[in-house]
XYZ file of C-alpha atoms in Angstrom:
508
model
C 46.578 88.352 122.849
C 49.004 88.978 119.945
C 48.657 86.672 116.978
C 51.672 84.944 115.514
C 53.381 86.633 112.599
C 52.480 85.360 109.165
C 55.268 83.271 107.611
C 55.746 85.862 104.865
C 56.199 88.701 107.358
C 58.661 86.638 109.405
C 60.641 85.856 106.223
C 60.791 89.535 105.227
C 62.010 90.512 108.678
C 64.668 87.787 108.700
C 65.723 88.598 105.138
C 66.010 92.289 105.924
C 68.042 91.625 109.081
C 70.356 89.192 107.270
C 70.840 91.687 104.436
C 71.725 94.501 106.830
C 74.355 92.373 108.567
C 75.789 91.175 105.245
C 75.997 94.743 104.002
C 77.698 95.815 107.235
C 80.300 93.018 107.016
C 80.965 93.826 103.362
C 81.486 97.509 104.191
C 83.629 96.831 107.268
C 85.952 94.396 105.475
C 86.145 96.887 102.583
C 87.474 99.576 104.940
C 89.790 97.079 106.647
C 91.644 96.144 103.486
C 91.528 99.704 102.167
C 93.659 100.617 105.186
C 96.086 97.755 104.529
C 96.722 98.973 100.978
C 96.740 102.632 101.980
C 99.682 101.926 104.306
C 101.652 100.195 101.507
C 101.412 102.992 98.951
C 103.408 105.920 100.459
C 106.818 104.384 99.685
C 106.138 104.607 95.930
C 105.298 108.323 96.221
C 108.181 109.189 98.569
C 110.793 107.447 96.358
C 111.093 110.481 94.097
C 111.708 112.650 97.178
C 114.452 110.412 98.599
C 116.552 110.939 95.468
C 116.012 113.924 93.171
C 117.854 116.376 90.929
C 119.236 118.878 93.461
C 120.483 121.265 90.756
C 116.879 122.283 90.076
C 116.295 123.259 93.725
C 117.375 126.269 95.765
C 119.663 125.328 98.654
C 118.457 126.641 102.043
C 120.583 129.366 103.626
C 121.222 127.329 106.784
C 122.213 124.161 104.884
C 125.452 122.581 106.143
C 126.420 120.784 102.910
C 129.365 122.021 100.837
C 128.780 124.148 97.758
C 130.003 121.346 95.462
C 127.678 118.726 97.005
C 125.226 117.719 94.257
C 123.218 115.405 96.543
C 122.450 117.859 99.333
C 118.672 117.459 98.874
C 118.706 113.618 98.882
C 118.074 111.401 101.892
C 121.035 109.155 102.701
C 121.578 106.280 102.067
C 119.547 106.842 98.871
C 121.839 109.674 97.689
C 124.193 107.351 95.797
C 124.121 106.464 92.098
C 122.780 103.002 92.949
C 119.677 104.495 94.596
C 117.309 102.502 92.351
C 118.827 99.229 93.540
C 118.586 100.393 97.170
C 114.956 101.432 96.768
C 114.293 98.085 95.087
C 115.840 96.352 98.110
C 113.502 98.266 100.456
C 110.501 97.238 98.333
C 111.689 93.674 98.173
C 112.194 93.421 101.920
C 108.469 94.016 102.365
C 107.340 91.852 99.462
C 109.537 88.808 100.163
C 108.467 88.843 103.814
C 104.854 89.190 102.665
C 105.163 86.263 100.251
C 106.748 83.971 102.858
C 104.358 85.018 105.591
C 101.289 84.556 103.407
C 101.730 80.773 103.216
C 101.841 80.617 107.018
C 99.127 83.205 107.592
C 96.314 81.133 106.100
C 97.096 78.246 108.444
C 96.865 80.564 111.470
C 93.770 82.231 110.016
C 91.888 78.915 110.062
C 92.763 78.195 113.669
C 92.533 81.606 115.379
C 89.509 83.890 115.854
C 89.533 86.256 112.871
C 88.547 89.265 114.971
C 91.617 88.962 117.199
C 93.890 87.994 114.301
C 92.860 90.946 112.103
C 92.875 93.475 114.932
C 96.393 92.529 116.042
C 97.619 92.584 112.439
C 96.223 96.076 111.806
C 97.620 97.514 115.033
C 101.090 96.138 114.259
C 100.891 97.236 110.622
C 100.012 100.762 111.722
C 102.959 100.698 114.142
C 105.553 99.600 111.566
C 104.237 101.970 108.896
C 104.584 104.853 111.363
C 108.081 103.714 112.398
C 109.220 103.985 108.766
C 108.088 107.616 108.681
C 109.589 108.347 112.092
C 112.970 107.646 110.514
C 112.642 111.117 109.008
C 112.033 112.832 112.346
C 114.682 110.751 114.117
C 117.158 111.576 111.290
C 117.939 107.912 110.576
C 120.154 107.275 107.511
C 120.932 103.563 107.918
C 119.600 101.222 105.232
C 119.139 98.317 107.652
C 116.578 100.296 109.665
C 114.265 100.809 106.680
C 114.779 97.213 105.483
C 114.013 95.781 108.940
C 110.848 97.871 109.286
C 109.694 96.705 105.847
C 110.314 93.041 106.727
C 108.262 93.340 109.914
C 105.491 95.212 108.115
C 105.397 92.624 105.337
C 104.935 89.807 107.843
C 102.122 91.456 109.827
C 100.297 92.572 106.667
C 99.759 88.909 105.751
C 97.070 88.797 108.425
C 94.774 90.849 106.196
C 93.883 89.136 102.957
C 93.123 85.518 104.012
C 91.111 86.847 106.954
C 88.883 89.294 105.062
C 88.223 86.819 102.218
C 87.362 84.108 104.742
C 85.038 86.450 106.615
C 83.233 87.481 103.425
C 83.083 83.833 102.341
C 81.422 82.960 105.667
C 78.655 85.470 104.967
C 78.077 85.145 101.209
C 77.171 82.259 98.926
C 78.128 81.696 95.292
C 75.495 83.527 93.236
C 76.745 86.792 91.661
C 79.929 86.373 93.664
C 82.068 87.778 90.841
C 80.133 91.065 90.663
C 79.849 91.542 94.426
C 83.514 90.718 95.011
C 84.554 92.782 91.986
C 82.932 95.822 93.590
C 84.221 94.863 97.035
C 87.762 94.311 95.747
C 87.953 97.953 94.681
C 89.268 98.450 98.230
C 92.712 97.656 96.781
C 92.573 100.560 94.347
C 90.765 102.865 96.778
C 93.501 102.186 99.347
C 96.207 102.903 96.759
C 94.492 106.159 95.783
C 94.111 107.296 99.394
C 97.712 106.317 100.161
C 98.970 108.322 97.187
C 96.890 111.395 98.001
C 97.774 111.376 101.706
C 101.475 110.830 100.979
C 101.392 113.595 98.349
C 100.320 116.179 100.928
C 103.624 115.961 102.827
C 106.037 114.428 100.305
C 107.735 117.722 99.396
C 107.978 118.928 103.000
C 108.058 116.468 105.911
C 107.856 113.154 104.046
C 107.797 111.217 107.323
C 104.158 112.246 107.796
C 103.375 110.445 104.532
C 103.845 107.238 106.548
C 102.837 108.299 110.053
C 99.328 109.465 109.105
C 98.352 106.252 107.200
C 99.867 104.237 110.061
C 97.665 105.972 112.638
C 94.555 105.487 110.470
C 95.357 101.763 110.027
C 95.841 101.256 113.777
C 92.550 103.065 114.501
C 90.798 100.765 112.040
C 92.253 97.825 113.951
C 90.464 99.010 117.090
C 87.187 99.342 115.139
C 87.691 95.809 113.779
C 88.111 94.423 117.300
C 84.896 96.112 118.431
C 82.591 95.356 115.486
C 83.761 92.439 113.286
C 81.353 89.463 113.231
C 83.023 86.310 111.956
C 80.025 84.012 111.382
C 76.329 84.703 110.603
C 75.381 82.251 113.357
C 77.067 84.502 115.920
C 74.198 87.014 115.535
C 71.466 84.466 114.695
C 71.596 85.175 110.952
C 71.073 82.530 108.278
C 74.338 81.074 106.907
C 74.797 81.156 103.120
C 74.371 78.207 100.792
C 77.677 77.597 99.040
C 76.530 74.636 96.956
C 73.052 73.428 96.164
C 72.318 69.756 96.431
C 71.492 69.741 92.723
C 74.841 71.275 91.956
C 76.586 68.556 93.937
C 74.777 65.782 92.125
C 75.440 67.421 88.795
C 79.178 67.566 89.375
C 79.730 64.139 90.929
C 80.617 62.677 87.558
C 83.445 65.182 87.014
C 85.466 66.078 90.073
C 87.842 68.140 87.949
C 85.207 70.790 87.278
C 85.746 74.144 88.914
C 83.056 75.605 91.095
C 83.100 78.673 88.888
C 82.441 76.904 85.607
C 79.451 77.178 83.302
C 77.702 74.274 85.038
C 77.308 76.199 88.317
C 73.715 76.792 89.343
C 73.033 80.354 88.198
C 69.878 80.674 90.266
C 71.677 80.566 93.605
C 72.066 84.014 95.143
C 74.200 85.632 97.783
C 71.232 85.826 100.055
C 70.012 82.262 99.533
C 69.704 80.685 102.987
C 71.272 77.338 103.650
C 68.897 74.412 103.888
C 70.805 72.935 106.752
C 69.707 73.471 110.295
C 71.334 76.094 112.463
C 71.748 73.495 115.171
C 75.353 73.232 116.383
C 77.295 70.513 114.627
C 80.807 69.111 114.679
C 83.281 71.590 113.211
C 85.157 70.299 110.120
C 88.876 69.793 110.431
C 91.176 72.386 108.874
C 92.511 71.316 105.466
C 96.202 70.565 104.969
C 98.466 72.536 102.631
C 98.788 69.610 100.187
C 95.061 68.954 100.412
C 94.373 72.527 99.306
C 96.792 72.156 96.379
C 94.810 69.132 95.146
C 91.657 71.231 94.667
C 91.191 71.530 90.866
C 92.314 74.914 89.577
C 94.311 76.056 92.606
C 97.736 75.470 91.008
C 96.844 77.085 87.662
C 95.278 80.191 89.157
C 98.102 80.511 91.704
C 100.804 80.486 89.021
C 98.764 82.851 86.836
C 98.458 85.254 89.755
C 102.234 85.109 90.272
C 102.794 86.805 86.904
C 99.681 88.990 87.051
C 100.707 90.344 90.448
C 104.272 90.845 89.211
C 102.893 93.317 86.667
C 100.435 94.983 89.045
C 102.919 95.518 91.879
C 105.602 96.853 89.553
C 103.130 99.576 88.597
C 102.185 100.019 92.259
C 105.767 100.646 93.425
C 107.434 102.204 90.372
C 104.774 104.096 88.386
C 105.155 107.433 90.273
C 108.945 107.335 89.779
C 108.488 106.438 86.089
C 106.149 109.429 85.598
C 108.568 111.643 87.592
C 111.538 110.645 85.383
C 109.851 110.404 81.969
C 107.071 113.014 82.087
C 109.075 115.358 84.373
C 106.290 116.104 86.854
C 107.184 116.915 90.450
C 106.784 114.271 93.172
C 103.251 115.298 94.186
C 101.991 115.560 90.601
C 103.485 112.166 89.710
C 101.829 110.571 92.748
C 98.464 112.160 91.935
C 98.612 111.119 88.271
C 99.515 107.539 89.200
C 96.169 107.222 91.033
C 94.463 107.021 87.622
C 95.947 103.539 87.231
C 94.024 102.546 90.366
C 90.864 104.242 89.081
C 91.165 101.933 86.085
C 91.711 99.048 88.495
C 88.341 99.726 90.137
C 86.614 99.684 86.743
C 88.509 96.554 85.649
C 87.706 94.617 88.822
C 83.976 95.331 88.522
C 83.951 94.523 84.784
C 85.819 91.245 85.330
C 83.387 90.179 88.059
C 80.317 91.135 86.030
C 81.492 89.403 82.846
C 82.617 86.246 84.656
C 79.261 86.007 86.453
C 77.356 86.389 83.178
C 79.501 83.872 81.270
C 80.443 81.615 84.220
C 83.970 81.731 82.809
C 86.460 82.997 85.366
C 89.552 81.732 83.509
C 88.369 82.936 80.096
C 87.610 86.421 81.437
C 91.083 86.665 82.972
C 92.748 85.357 79.809
C 91.041 87.860 77.484
C 91.900 90.815 79.733
C 95.525 89.666 79.949
C 95.722 89.376 76.145
C 94.468 92.947 75.769
C 96.767 94.277 78.510
C 100.012 93.420 76.655
C 99.570 95.800 73.660
C 98.108 98.495 75.935
C 101.245 98.522 78.117
C 103.387 98.741 74.980
C 101.378 101.728 73.731
C 101.454 103.464 77.125
C 105.239 103.330 77.229
C 105.594 104.813 73.718
C 102.731 107.315 73.437
C 101.406 107.603 76.998
C 103.690 110.524 77.877
C 103.117 112.505 74.653
C 100.312 114.517 76.256
C 98.312 114.735 79.448
C 95.120 113.434 77.770
C 96.948 110.416 76.316
C 98.501 109.726 79.705
C 95.159 109.853 81.537
C 93.352 107.604 79.034
C 96.162 105.049 78.769
C 96.646 104.854 82.544
C 92.947 104.107 83.115
C 92.854 101.461 80.344
C 96.075 99.789 81.533
C 94.844 99.850 85.126
C 91.572 98.155 84.153
C 93.218 95.410 82.074
C 96.112 94.732 84.477
C 94.160 94.796 87.754
C 90.958 93.153 86.470
C 92.343 89.572 86.365
C 94.336 90.159 89.568
C 91.168 91.298 91.364
C 89.067 88.406 90.040
C 91.567 85.701 90.986
C 92.205 87.014 94.499
C 88.507 87.358 95.319
C 85.816 85.402 93.459
C 88.120 82.641 92.200
C 89.712 82.160 95.645
C 86.276 82.016 97.271
C 84.993 79.601 94.594
C 87.916 77.236 95.075
C 87.839 77.555 98.861
C 84.214 76.359 98.854
C 84.678 73.834 96.036
C 82.270 70.893 95.965
C 85.132 68.421 96.464
C 85.521 69.836 99.998
C 81.991 68.666 100.894
C 81.088 71.879 102.661
C 84.333 72.291 104.613
C 84.494 76.107 104.473
C 87.531 76.101 106.788
C 89.619 75.464 103.668
C 88.875 78.964 102.397
C 91.610 80.681 104.411
C 94.280 78.171 103.337
C 93.266 78.270 99.657
C 93.247 82.077 99.701
C 96.676 82.137 101.361
C 98.136 79.699 98.789
C 96.804 81.671 95.811
C 97.754 85.098 97.167
C 101.027 83.801 98.635
C 102.109 82.468 95.235
C 101.029 85.750 93.694
C 103.078 87.599 96.289
C 106.224 85.882 95.011
C 105.555 87.655 91.730
C 104.799 90.852 93.628
C 108.276 90.602 95.176
C 110.007 89.772 91.878
C 108.406 92.585 89.866
C 109.684 95.626 91.809
C 113.061 93.890 92.316
C 113.478 93.293 88.587
C 112.285 96.835 87.850
C 114.968 98.220 90.171
C 117.652 96.130 88.439
C 116.458 96.709 84.868
C 115.444 100.392 84.998
C 119.073 101.697 84.883
C 119.282 100.108 81.407
C 116.170 102.002 80.269
C 112.453 102.051 81.047
C 111.680 100.318 77.725
C 113.269 97.139 79.051
C 111.091 97.300 82.171
C 107.973 97.357 79.997
C 109.241 94.443 77.875
C 109.635 92.478 81.124
C 106.064 93.360 82.153
C 104.620 92.360 78.773
C 106.461 89.001 78.921
C 105.055 88.307 82.402
C 101.562 89.215 81.190
C 101.796 86.704 78.309
C 103.024 83.951 80.658
C 100.070 84.593 82.989
C 97.729 84.151 80.045
C 99.363 80.892 78.887
C 99.022 79.319 82.329
C 95.228 79.534 82.067
C 94.961 77.746 78.712
C 93.879 74.398 80.185
C 91.131 75.963 82.287
C 89.941 78.092 79.357
C 89.717 74.947 77.231
C 87.624 73.229 79.930
C 85.287 76.207 80.159
C 84.785 76.224 76.386
C 83.957 72.504 76.453
C 81.482 73.113 79.267
C 79.815 75.916 77.289
C 79.474 73.622 74.257
C 77.967 70.896 76.425
C 75.530 73.379 77.969
C 74.474 74.674 74.538
C 73.947 71.084 73.337
C 71.695 70.334 76.310
C 69.716 73.535 75.743
C 69.181 72.676 72.055
C 68.132 69.143 72.942
C 65.604 70.460 75.445
C 64.155 72.955 72.953
C 63.829 70.245 70.263
C 62.092 67.937 72.739
C 59.582 70.677 73.564
C 59.028 71.546 69.881
C 58.613 67.937 68.727
C 57.077 65.933 71.586
C 56.589 62.206 71.087
């Protein structure tokens, strides 16, 4: 007769199984959002192909344009002098739809099964991304077609972010959340890099494939999501995470304004710490209202900060290849490839921001310092970044790290912290709504940035960079109150530590 397993052996088996499932969910959601961002990137690479200097190119023998036509190589309707405004309108169609849809998406995300919601969103996103590229093969030259496709794509892409953050939040607790989510959030930059490289393969030939191929990959990932995504640990008999320790709750009862990410958070909790509650089925908490989510301390400040931080990041996302093409005079493929270094810096910045904020327990302070450093770096990149290839590479990586670091931290660890804030009393269903509010507000900035860049760039690229630096400073100022609170909390923590050490040194 087999003897029962020792408690230690049972724990190791359970821990190992839980860890494998958590790792799988982290990897799957990483690939999911990589595909979302990969499908957004091609438009920034293809822009320089839609309107270019035709005098530098050799006209094909069978070309039907007249000899005096100086726009024979451009793609109508982007062959006019106002092409920057038209390209800005195409960008803005996506981003405005994304911003509006994001506020609604979180509400649906709380009430619908995430597996179905994400799968449908990815399939539709792949469809609309491919339809944009098919405009090349179908010889479509009507602006409304490209604008309409971008609006539809912007709406369906809102299914992604609240859903993946909610899914990860269901599987992981608070400890080391900044580092884990900083690494995980590199999917944004990885997706941008893949989108740029894939689009660069066909941009000088059949640019339609620059959209069709990412669209097919995104749709295929939607099928994989439907087959393999696991929404809750309980669905596979895994241990749910512990978002807040009972000690942490008691410690914070005297100050409901404190953020869950502050210096008073229990540092000993870990991502793998099992919840102390029973896995017995219990009544599901009601979904939080929009106004209820806004009342969570820190949501408004971080949302407004992200508006300006995302304005800067998305202006680089959509206009950097064209800026390099015009200023450094690389061809379309070279400009797209070089722009990926900004996203390489974004990966480094996201991981650094998560690591530093975990060590200091200061999410707002980490964001504020990186934003302060980003302003002079953007100024230097504009003036000396194109003076040599080495300068350009170094400055792009540094700017990418400082610009995308705060953006990555706010959209991941901060959103998850606030969505599982102690004032919610364990109602994790708020996570999707909180994430949608923060990222939706940020998406307003993401829509404004490329639009303003399209309007300002005809007056000179210097003015575009002055606009970006101003937005960066405003993002920093909006965090001042939270930074002040974190500093006070650090002082209080140091005072308690000194009092404890004195009590041990001089006992009564």
